[in-house]
C-alpha positions as a printed Julia matrix, in Angstrom:
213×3 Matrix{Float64}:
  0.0     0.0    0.0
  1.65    3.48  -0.9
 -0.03    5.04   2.11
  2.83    3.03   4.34
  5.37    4.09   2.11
  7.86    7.42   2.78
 10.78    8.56   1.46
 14.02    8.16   3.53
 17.12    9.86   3.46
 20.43    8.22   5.06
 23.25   10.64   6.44
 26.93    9.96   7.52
 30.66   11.37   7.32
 33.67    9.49   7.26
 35.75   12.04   9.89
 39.25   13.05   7.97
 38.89   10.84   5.42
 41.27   12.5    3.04
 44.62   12.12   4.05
 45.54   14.72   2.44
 43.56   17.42   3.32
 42.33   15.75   6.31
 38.86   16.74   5.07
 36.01   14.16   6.03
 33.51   12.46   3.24
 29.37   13.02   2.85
 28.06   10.03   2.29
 24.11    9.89   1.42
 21.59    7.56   0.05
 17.78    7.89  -0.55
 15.36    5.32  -0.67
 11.7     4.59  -0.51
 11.05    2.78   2.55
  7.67    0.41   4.03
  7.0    -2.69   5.29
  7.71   -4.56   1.93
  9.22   -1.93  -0.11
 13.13   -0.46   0.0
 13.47    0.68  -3.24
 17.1     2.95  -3.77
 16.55    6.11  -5.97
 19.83    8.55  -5.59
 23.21    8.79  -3.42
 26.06   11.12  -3.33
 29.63   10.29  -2.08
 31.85   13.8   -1.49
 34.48   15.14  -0.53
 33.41   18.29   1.89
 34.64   21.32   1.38
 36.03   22.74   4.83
 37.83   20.77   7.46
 35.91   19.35  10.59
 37.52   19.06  13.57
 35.18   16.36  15.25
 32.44   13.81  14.11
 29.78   15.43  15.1
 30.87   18.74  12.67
 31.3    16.43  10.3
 27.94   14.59  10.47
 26.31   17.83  10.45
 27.9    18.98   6.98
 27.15   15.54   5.73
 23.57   16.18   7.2
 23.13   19.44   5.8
 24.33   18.37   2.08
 22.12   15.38   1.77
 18.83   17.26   3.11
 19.73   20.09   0.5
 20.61   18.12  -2.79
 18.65   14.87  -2.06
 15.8    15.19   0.69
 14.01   18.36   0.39
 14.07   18.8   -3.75
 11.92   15.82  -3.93
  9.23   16.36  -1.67
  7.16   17.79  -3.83
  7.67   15.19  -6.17
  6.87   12.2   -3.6
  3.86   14.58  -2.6
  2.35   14.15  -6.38
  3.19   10.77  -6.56
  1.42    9.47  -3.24
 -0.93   12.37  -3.4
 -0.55   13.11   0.22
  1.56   15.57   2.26
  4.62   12.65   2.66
  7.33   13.23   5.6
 11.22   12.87   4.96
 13.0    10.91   6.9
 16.69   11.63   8.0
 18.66    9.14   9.56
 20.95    9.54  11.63
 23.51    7.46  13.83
 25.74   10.47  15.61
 23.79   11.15  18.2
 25.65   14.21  19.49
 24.23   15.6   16.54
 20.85   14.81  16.97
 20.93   16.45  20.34
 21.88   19.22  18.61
 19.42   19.87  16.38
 17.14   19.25  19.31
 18.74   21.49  21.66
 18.98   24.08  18.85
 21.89   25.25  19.73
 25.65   24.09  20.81
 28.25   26.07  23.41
 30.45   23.21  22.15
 30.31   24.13  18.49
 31.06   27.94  19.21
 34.27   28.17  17.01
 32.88   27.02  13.58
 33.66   29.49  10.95
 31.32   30.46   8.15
 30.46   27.22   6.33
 29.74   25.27   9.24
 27.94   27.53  11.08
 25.43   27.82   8.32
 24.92   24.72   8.01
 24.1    24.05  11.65
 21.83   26.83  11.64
 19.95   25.61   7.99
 19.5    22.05   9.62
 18.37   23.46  13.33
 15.99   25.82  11.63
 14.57   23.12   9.12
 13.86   20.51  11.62
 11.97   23.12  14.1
  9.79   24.52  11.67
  8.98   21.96   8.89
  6.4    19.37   9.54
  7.3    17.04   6.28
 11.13   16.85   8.11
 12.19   14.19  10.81
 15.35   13.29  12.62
 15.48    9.84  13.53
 18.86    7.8   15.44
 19.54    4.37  13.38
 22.19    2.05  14.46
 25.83    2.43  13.09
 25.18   -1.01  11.86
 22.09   -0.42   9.76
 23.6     3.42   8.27
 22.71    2.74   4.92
 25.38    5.58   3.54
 28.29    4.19   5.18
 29.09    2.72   2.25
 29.89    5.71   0.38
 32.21    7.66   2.87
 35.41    4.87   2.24
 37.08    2.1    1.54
 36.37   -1.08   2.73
 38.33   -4.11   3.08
 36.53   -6.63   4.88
 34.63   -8.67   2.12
 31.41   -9.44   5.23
 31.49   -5.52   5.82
 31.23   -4.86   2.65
 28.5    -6.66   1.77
 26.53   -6.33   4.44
 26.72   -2.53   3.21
 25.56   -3.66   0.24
 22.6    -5.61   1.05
 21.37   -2.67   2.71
 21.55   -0.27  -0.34
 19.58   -3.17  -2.23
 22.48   -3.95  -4.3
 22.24   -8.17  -4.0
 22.95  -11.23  -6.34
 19.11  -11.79  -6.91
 18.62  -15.17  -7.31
 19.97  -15.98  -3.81
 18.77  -12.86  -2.43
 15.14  -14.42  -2.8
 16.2   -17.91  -1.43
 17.71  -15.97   1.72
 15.41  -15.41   4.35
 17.89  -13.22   6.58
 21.07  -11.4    6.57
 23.38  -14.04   8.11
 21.72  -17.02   5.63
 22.7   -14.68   2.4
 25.95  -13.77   3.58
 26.49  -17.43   3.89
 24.86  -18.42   0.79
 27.55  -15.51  -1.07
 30.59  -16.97   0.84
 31.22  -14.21   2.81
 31.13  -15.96   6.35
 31.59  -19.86   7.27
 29.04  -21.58   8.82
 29.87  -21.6   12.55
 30.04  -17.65  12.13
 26.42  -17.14  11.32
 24.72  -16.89  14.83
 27.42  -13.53  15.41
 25.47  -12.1   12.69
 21.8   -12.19  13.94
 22.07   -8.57  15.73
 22.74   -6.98  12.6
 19.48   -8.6   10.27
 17.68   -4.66  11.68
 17.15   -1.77   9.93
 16.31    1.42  11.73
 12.65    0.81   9.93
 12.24   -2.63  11.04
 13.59   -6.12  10.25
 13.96   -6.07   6.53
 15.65   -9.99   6.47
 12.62  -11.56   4.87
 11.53   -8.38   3.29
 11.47   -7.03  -0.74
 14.05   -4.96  -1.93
């Protein structure tokens, strides 16, 4: 039913990413989310363009860029399409941040210079005044746009990541019921190793294991 579906916009930053600039990574990804649809439509992996000097400046830039260029251009769309006033979701899993935005304001975050301090004060603003905007915490495990802040070398990490940006070898995906049983069924962990993996088979809008894509 498109009445329980919503658009949702993942947010993270990959602190000091660049090593040499030592300037930290937006990573974004926006998807259509309900309880048997996740279907990707856009993501943006970039470098930012001033240096942060903690996560939580970071995650706020990242924050900032993805509502911007991805989240609130499309609301209109989404509004058209489900004929109904829809609400964005922004997830987040720095939740230093999030008390931020709730506190609307930070003693801690006195010394950002221009660039940042805009963007606190766009994102603060935004989420007290619009209705169709909502900050939600997910789990560092289920952030969706981790994937497109840096490298990754661990072959479960990685897909893992992928699986939850719907990018899957189909015709196991829909012989999986969970997370751990396609992982296994791809190779990526042995056997004994699957039980570790049952914590992660969430997603910060429910258990998505047995779900569509």
């Amino acid at each position: 039913d498109k009445a329980d579906i919503d658009p949702v916009l993942f947010s993270d930053a990959d602190i000091a990413g660049c090593l040499t600039t030592t300037k930290s990574t937006n990573g974004a990804f926006k998807t259509l989310l309900g309880p048997d649809t996740r279907f990707p439509l856009s993501a943006i992996s970039q470098k930012q363009t001033c240096v942060s000097h903690s996560t939580t400046e970071s995650e706020t830039v990242a924050a900032d860029t993805a509502l911007r260029n991805e989240g609130l251009p499309s609301l209109d769309l989404w509004d058209a399409v489900f004929d109904r006033s829809c609400v964005l979701k922004l997830m987040e899993d720095n939740e230093a941040m999030i008390k931020i935005m709730k506190a609307k304001q930070s003693s801690i975050m006195r010394h950002l210079k221009s660039t940042q301090r805009i963007d606190l004060a766009f994102m603060i603003e935004r989420f007290q005044v619009d209705p169709t905007l909502t900050l939600q915490y997910c789990n560092t495990e289920d952030q969706a746009a981790d994937i497109f802040t840096k490298r990754f070398t661990d072959p479960w990490k990685w897909l893992q990541l992928m699986y939850l940006i719907n990018v899957v070898d189909t015709k196991l995906f829909w012989k999986c019921g969970d997370l751990p049983t396609y992982l296994f069924k791809v190779g990526a962990i042995p056997y004994r190793h699957m039980a570790l993996v049952g914590p992660l088979v969430t997603t910060p809008c429910g258990d998505m294991g047995s779900r569509l894509p």
